[in-house]
GROMACS .gro file of C-alpha atoms in nm:
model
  303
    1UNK     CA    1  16.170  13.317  22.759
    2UNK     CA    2  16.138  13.374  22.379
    3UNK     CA    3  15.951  13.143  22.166
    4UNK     CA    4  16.012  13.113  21.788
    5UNK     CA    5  15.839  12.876  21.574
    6UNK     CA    6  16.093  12.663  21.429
    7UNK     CA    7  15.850  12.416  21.227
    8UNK     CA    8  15.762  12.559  20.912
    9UNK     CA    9  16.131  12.540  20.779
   10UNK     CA   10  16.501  12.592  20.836
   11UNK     CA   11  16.741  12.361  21.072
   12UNK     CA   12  16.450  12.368  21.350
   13UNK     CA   13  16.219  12.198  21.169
   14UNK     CA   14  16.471  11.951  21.043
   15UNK     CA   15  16.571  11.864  21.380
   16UNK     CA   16  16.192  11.792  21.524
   17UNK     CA   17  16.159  11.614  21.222
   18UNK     CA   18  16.477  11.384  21.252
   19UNK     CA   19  16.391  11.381  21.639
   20UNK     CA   20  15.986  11.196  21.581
   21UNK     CA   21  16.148  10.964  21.302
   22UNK     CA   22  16.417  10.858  21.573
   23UNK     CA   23  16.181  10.826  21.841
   24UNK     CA   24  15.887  10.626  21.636
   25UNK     CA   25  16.160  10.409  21.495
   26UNK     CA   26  16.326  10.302  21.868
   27UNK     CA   27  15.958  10.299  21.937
   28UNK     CA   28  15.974  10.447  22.304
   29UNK     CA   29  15.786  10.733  22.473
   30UNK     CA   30  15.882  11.084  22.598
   31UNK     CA   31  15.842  10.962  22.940
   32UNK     CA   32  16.099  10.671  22.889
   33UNK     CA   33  16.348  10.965  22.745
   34UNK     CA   34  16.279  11.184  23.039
   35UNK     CA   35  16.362  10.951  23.305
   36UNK     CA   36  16.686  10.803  23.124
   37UNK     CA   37  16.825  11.162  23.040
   38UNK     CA   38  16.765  11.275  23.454
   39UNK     CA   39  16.950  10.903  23.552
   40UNK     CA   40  17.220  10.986  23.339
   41UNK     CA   41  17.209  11.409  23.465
   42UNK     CA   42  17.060  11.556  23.199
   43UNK     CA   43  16.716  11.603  23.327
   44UNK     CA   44  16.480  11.796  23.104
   45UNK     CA   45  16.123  11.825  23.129
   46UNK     CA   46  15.828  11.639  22.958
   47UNK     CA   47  15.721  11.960  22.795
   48UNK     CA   48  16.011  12.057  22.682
   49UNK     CA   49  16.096  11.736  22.520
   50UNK     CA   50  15.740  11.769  22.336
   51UNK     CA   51  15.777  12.102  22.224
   52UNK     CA   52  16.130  11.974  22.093
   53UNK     CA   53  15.948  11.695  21.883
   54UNK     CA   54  15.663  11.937  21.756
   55UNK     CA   55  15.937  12.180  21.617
   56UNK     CA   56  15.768  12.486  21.840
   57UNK     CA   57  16.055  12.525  22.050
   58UNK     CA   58  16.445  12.382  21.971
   59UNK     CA   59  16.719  12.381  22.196
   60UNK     CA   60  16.917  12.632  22.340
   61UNK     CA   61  17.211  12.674  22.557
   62UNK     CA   62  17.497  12.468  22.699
   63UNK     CA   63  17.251  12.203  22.911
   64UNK     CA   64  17.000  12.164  22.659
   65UNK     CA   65  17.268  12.051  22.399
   66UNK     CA   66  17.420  11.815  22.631
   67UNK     CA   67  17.061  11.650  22.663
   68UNK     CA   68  17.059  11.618  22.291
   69UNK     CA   69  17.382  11.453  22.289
   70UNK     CA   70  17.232  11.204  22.513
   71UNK     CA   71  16.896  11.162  22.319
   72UNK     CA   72  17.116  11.021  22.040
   73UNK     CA   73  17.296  10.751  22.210
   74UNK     CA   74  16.950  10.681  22.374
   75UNK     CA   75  16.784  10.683  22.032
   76UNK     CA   76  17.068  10.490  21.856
   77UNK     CA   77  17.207  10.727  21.645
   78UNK     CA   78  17.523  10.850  21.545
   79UNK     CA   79  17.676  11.103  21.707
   80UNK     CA   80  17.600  11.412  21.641
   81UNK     CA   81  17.311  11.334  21.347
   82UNK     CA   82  17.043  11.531  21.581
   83UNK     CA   83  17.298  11.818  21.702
   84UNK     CA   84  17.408  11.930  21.383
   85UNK     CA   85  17.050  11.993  21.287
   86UNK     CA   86  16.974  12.220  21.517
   87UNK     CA   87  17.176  12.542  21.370
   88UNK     CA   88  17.288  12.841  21.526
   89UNK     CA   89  17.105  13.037  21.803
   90UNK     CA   90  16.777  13.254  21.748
   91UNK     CA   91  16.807  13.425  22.116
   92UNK     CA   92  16.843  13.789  22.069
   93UNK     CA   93  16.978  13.800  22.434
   94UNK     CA   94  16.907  14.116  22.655
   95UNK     CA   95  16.854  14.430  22.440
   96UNK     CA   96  16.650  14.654  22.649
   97UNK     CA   97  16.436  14.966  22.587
   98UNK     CA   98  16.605  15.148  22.313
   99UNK     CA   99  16.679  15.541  22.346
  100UNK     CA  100  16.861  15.818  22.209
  101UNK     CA  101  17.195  15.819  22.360
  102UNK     CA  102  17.140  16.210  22.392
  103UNK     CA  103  17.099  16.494  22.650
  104UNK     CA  104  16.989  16.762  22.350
  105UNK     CA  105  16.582  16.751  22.251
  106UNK     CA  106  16.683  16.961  21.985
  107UNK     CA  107  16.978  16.737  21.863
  108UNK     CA  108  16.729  16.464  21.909
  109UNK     CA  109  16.507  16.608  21.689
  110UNK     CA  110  16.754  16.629  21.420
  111UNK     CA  111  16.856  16.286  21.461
  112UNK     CA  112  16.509  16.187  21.383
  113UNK     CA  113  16.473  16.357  21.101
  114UNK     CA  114  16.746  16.231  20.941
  115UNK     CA  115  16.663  15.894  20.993
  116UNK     CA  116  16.325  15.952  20.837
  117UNK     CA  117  16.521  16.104  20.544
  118UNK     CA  118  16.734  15.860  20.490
  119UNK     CA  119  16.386  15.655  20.468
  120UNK     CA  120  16.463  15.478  20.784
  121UNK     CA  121  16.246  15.405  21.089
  122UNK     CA  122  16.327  15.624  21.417
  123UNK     CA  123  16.436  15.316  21.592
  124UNK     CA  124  16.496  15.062  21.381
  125UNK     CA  125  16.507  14.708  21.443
  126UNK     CA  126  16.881  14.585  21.462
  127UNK     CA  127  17.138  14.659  21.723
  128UNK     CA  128  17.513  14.678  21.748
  129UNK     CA  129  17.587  14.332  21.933
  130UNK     CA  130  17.978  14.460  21.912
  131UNK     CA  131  18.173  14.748  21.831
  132UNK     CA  132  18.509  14.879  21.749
  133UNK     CA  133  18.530  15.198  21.626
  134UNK     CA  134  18.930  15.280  21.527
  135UNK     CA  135  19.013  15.673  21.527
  136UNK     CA  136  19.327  15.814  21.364
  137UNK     CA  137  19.468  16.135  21.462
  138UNK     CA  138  19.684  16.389  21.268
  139UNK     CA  139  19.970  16.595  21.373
  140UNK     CA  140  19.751  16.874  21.412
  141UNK     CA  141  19.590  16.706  21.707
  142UNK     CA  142  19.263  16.661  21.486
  143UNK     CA  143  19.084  16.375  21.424
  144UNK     CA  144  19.171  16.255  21.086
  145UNK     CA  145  18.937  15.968  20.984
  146UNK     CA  146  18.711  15.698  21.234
  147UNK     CA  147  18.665  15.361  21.086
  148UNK     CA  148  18.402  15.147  21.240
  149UNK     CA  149  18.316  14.739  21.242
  150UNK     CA  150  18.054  14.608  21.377
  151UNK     CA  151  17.850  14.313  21.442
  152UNK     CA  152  17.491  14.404  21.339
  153UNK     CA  153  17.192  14.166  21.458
  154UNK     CA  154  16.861  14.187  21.340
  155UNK     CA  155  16.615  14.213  21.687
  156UNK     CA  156  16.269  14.166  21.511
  157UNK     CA  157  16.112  14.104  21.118
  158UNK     CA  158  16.374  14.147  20.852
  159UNK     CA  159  16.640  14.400  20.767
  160UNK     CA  160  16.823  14.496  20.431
  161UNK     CA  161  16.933  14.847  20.506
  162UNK     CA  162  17.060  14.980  20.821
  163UNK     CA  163  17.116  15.392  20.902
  164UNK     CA  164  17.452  15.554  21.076
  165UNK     CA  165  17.486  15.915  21.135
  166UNK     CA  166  17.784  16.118  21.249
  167UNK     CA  167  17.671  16.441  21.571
  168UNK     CA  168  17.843  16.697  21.643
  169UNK     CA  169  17.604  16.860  21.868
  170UNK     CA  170  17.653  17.268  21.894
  171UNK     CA  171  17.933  17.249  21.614
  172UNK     CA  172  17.813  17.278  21.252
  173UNK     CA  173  18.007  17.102  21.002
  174UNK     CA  174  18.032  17.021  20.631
  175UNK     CA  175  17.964  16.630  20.543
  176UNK     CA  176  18.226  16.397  20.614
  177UNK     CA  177  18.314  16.152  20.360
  178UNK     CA  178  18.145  15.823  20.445
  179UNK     CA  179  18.281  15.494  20.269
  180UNK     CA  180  18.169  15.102  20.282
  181UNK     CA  181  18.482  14.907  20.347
  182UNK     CA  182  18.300  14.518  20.349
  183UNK     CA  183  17.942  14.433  20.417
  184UNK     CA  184  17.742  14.621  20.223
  185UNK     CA  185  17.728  14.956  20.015
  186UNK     CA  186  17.622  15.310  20.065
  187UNK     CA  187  17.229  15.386  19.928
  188UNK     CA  188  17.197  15.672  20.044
  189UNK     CA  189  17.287  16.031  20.237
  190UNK     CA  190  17.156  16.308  20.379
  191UNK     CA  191  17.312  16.594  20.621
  192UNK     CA  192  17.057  16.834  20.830
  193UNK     CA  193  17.007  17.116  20.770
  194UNK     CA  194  17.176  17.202  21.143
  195UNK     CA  195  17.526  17.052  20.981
  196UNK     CA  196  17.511  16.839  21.294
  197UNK     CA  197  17.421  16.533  21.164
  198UNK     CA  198  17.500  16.351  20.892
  199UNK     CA  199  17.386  16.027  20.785
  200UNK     CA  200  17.434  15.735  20.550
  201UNK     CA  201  17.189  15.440  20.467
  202UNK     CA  202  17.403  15.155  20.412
  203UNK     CA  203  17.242  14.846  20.182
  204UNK     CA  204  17.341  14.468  20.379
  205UNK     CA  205  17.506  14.208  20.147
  206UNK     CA  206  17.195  13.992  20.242
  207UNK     CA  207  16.857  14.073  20.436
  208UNK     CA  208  16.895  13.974  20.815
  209UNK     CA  209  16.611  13.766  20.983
  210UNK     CA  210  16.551  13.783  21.366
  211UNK     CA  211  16.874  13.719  21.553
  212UNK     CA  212  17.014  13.679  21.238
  213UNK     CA  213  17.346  13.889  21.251
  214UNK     CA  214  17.628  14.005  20.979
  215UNK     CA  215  17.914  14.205  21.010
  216UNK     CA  216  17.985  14.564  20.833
  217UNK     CA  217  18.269  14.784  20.835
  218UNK     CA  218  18.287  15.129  20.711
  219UNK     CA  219  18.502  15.480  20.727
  220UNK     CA  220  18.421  15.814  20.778
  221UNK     CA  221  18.734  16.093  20.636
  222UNK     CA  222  18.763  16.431  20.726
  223UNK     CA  223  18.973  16.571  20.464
  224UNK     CA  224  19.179  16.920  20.468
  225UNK     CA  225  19.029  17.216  20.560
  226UNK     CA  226  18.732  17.038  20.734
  227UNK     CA  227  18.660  17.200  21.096
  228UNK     CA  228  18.919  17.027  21.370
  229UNK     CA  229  18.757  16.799  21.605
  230UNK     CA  230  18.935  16.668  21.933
  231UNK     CA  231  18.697  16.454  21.961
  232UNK     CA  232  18.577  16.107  21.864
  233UNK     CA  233  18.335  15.854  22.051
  234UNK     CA  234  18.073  15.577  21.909
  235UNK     CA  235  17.693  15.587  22.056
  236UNK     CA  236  17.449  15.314  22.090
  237UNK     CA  237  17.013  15.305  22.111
  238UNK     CA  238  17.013  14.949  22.281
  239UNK     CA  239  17.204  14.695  22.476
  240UNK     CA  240  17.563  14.671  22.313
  241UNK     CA  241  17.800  14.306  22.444
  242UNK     CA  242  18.094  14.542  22.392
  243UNK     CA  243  18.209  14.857  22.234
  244UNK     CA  244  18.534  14.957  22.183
  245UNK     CA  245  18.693  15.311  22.153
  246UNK     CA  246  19.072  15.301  22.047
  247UNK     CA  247  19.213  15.627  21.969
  248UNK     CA  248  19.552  15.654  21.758
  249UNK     CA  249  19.743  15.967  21.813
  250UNK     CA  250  20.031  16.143  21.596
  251UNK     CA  251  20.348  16.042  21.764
  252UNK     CA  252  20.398  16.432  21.702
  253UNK     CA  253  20.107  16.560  21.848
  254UNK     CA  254  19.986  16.365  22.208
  255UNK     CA  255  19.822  16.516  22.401
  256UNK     CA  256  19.812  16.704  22.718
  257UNK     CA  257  19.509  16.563  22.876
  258UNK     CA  258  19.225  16.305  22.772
  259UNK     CA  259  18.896  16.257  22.945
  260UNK     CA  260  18.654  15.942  22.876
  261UNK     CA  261  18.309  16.077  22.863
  262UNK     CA  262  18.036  15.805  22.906
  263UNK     CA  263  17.702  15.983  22.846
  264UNK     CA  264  17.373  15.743  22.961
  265UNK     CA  265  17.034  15.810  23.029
  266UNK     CA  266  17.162  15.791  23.391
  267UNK     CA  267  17.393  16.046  23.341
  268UNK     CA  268  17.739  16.201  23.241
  269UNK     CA  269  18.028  16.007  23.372
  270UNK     CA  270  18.363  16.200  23.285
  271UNK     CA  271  18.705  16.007  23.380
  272UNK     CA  272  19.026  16.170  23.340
  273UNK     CA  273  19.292  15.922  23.118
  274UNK     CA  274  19.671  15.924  23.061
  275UNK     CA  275  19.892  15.822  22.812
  276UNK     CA  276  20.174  15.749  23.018
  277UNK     CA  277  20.429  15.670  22.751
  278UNK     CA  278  20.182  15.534  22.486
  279UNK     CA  279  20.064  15.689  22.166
  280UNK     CA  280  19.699  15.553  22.143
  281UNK     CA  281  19.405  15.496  22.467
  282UNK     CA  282  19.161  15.247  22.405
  283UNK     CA  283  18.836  15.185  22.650
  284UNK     CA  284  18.587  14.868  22.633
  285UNK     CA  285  18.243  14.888  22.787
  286UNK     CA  286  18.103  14.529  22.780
  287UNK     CA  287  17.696  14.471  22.845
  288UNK     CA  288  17.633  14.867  22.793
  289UNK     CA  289  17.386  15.116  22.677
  290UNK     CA  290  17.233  15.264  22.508
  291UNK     CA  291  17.456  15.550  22.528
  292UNK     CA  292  17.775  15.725  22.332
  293UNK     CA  293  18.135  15.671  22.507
  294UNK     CA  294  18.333  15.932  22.368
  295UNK     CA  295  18.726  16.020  22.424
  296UNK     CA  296  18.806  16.401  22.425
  297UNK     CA  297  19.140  16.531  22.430
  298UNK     CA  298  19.353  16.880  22.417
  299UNK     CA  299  19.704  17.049  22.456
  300UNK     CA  300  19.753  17.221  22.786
  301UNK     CA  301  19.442  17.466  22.709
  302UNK     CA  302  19.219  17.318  22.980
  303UNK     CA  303  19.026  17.542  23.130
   0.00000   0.00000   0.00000
């Protein structure tokens, strides 16, 4: 279990200081609140119940809040003046080890230098909690422009500037055109000197604390003459809740065949999709990564 100390300041501190004032004042002791809150099926343990008056731990999760709700009827307050002190969550949840969603050393390499010249760390510390990335194609078949949102969360310390980059492993390429829709704005880029990846820094409206999270949406363009890709996917270091591919073909130009590629450090997973009848394919991986889920697609020249 984490442990954050909540005393210094903020909401937690607030509520372990509203929580001793109640309990001095209805002069009673922690053992008196244990055994009423497990008569009336909330039970909760004499150390927790400290740690909640000595601000080192708050609570968390569905039970624990319910206990709280009790605690003020037993402490003779009004409903809800120790709950709405508490404020939001500071679990992280699950985020495991984080790793390159990549099969190529060499495009691995790449990737970290970019991130060190976009003046970012190798692995920094936020996460995509959830993802949809939103890819138009053209009547040409090619991919005309990705645009992205995301739910960012901070996993440790404090962020203020968080790094994407754009792969196209074995296919050199020009720099898109990347663009900051809401959430922040672009501070910097840099493309390899491979022309396989291609990154932007992207300044946060505000500096995320741990857990902390914010949301960001941006747009990469691949204007005329730009090399065709049939190809679009989103990738992930850590842990993702969801992620979300939709993929938005020209009513002109569908295509013949369409294969889901899901690319972990398990493996390659590729699962053949159809259409049937519509003119865009979406696919949602909830709890998942890290890894890149990609959608690939052609006309009749599958070989």
């Amino acid at each position: 279990m984490q442990m954050q100390d909540y005393s210094a300041s903020g909401h937690g501190g607030d509520f372990a200081a509203a929580l001793r004032t109640a309990i001095d004042a209805r002069a009673v002791t922690l053992s008196w609140l244990r055994e009423r809150l497990a008569a009336n099926g909330n039970p909760v343990s004499g150390a927790t119940l400290s740690y909640w008056r000595s601000g080192d731990r708050r609570p968390e999760g569905p039970q624990s809040l319910a206990a709280v709700e009790q605690l003020e009827s037993l402490l003779h307050l009004d409903a809800g003046t120790l709950l709405s002190l508490i404020g939001p969550s500071q679990r992280v949840g699950p985020i495991g080890t984080p790793q390159y969603p990549l099969e190529q050393a060499r495009l691995e390499q790449a990737v970290a230098e970019t991130f060190t010249a976009l003046g970012s760390p190798v692995m920094d510390p936020g996460r995509d909690v959830s993802t949809h990335a939103v890819t138009e194609v053209g009547a040409d078949g090619f991919v005309i422009s990705r645009t992205t949102r995301t739910i960012l969360q901070c996993t440790s310390g404090t962020i203020t500037h968080v790094p994407y980059l754009d792969l196209t492993p074995d296919q050199p390429v020009p720099a898109p055109i990347f663009s900051m829709v809401s959430g922040g704005r672009i501070s910097g880029l840099h493309s390899h000197h491979t022309g396989e990846v291609h990154g932007a820094m992207f300044e946060l409206e505000r500096p995320l604390g741990p857990a902390q999270t914010t949301m960001i949406e941006w747009k990469l363009e691949f204007p005329s003459g730009y090399p065709g890709m049939r190809e679009t996917g989103h990738g992930v270091a850590r842990n993702a809740r969801d992620l979300l591919l939709w993929t938005r073909f020209h009513p002109d130009a569908l295509p013949s065949w369409i294969d889901e590629i899901e690319e972990t450090p398990d493996g390659t997973i590729v699962t053949e999709q159809h259409l049937d009848g519509a003119t865009t394919i979406h696919q949602v991986q909830r709890n998942w990564g890290p890894g890149m889920l990609l959608h690939r697609w052609g006309y009749d020249d599958r070989v």
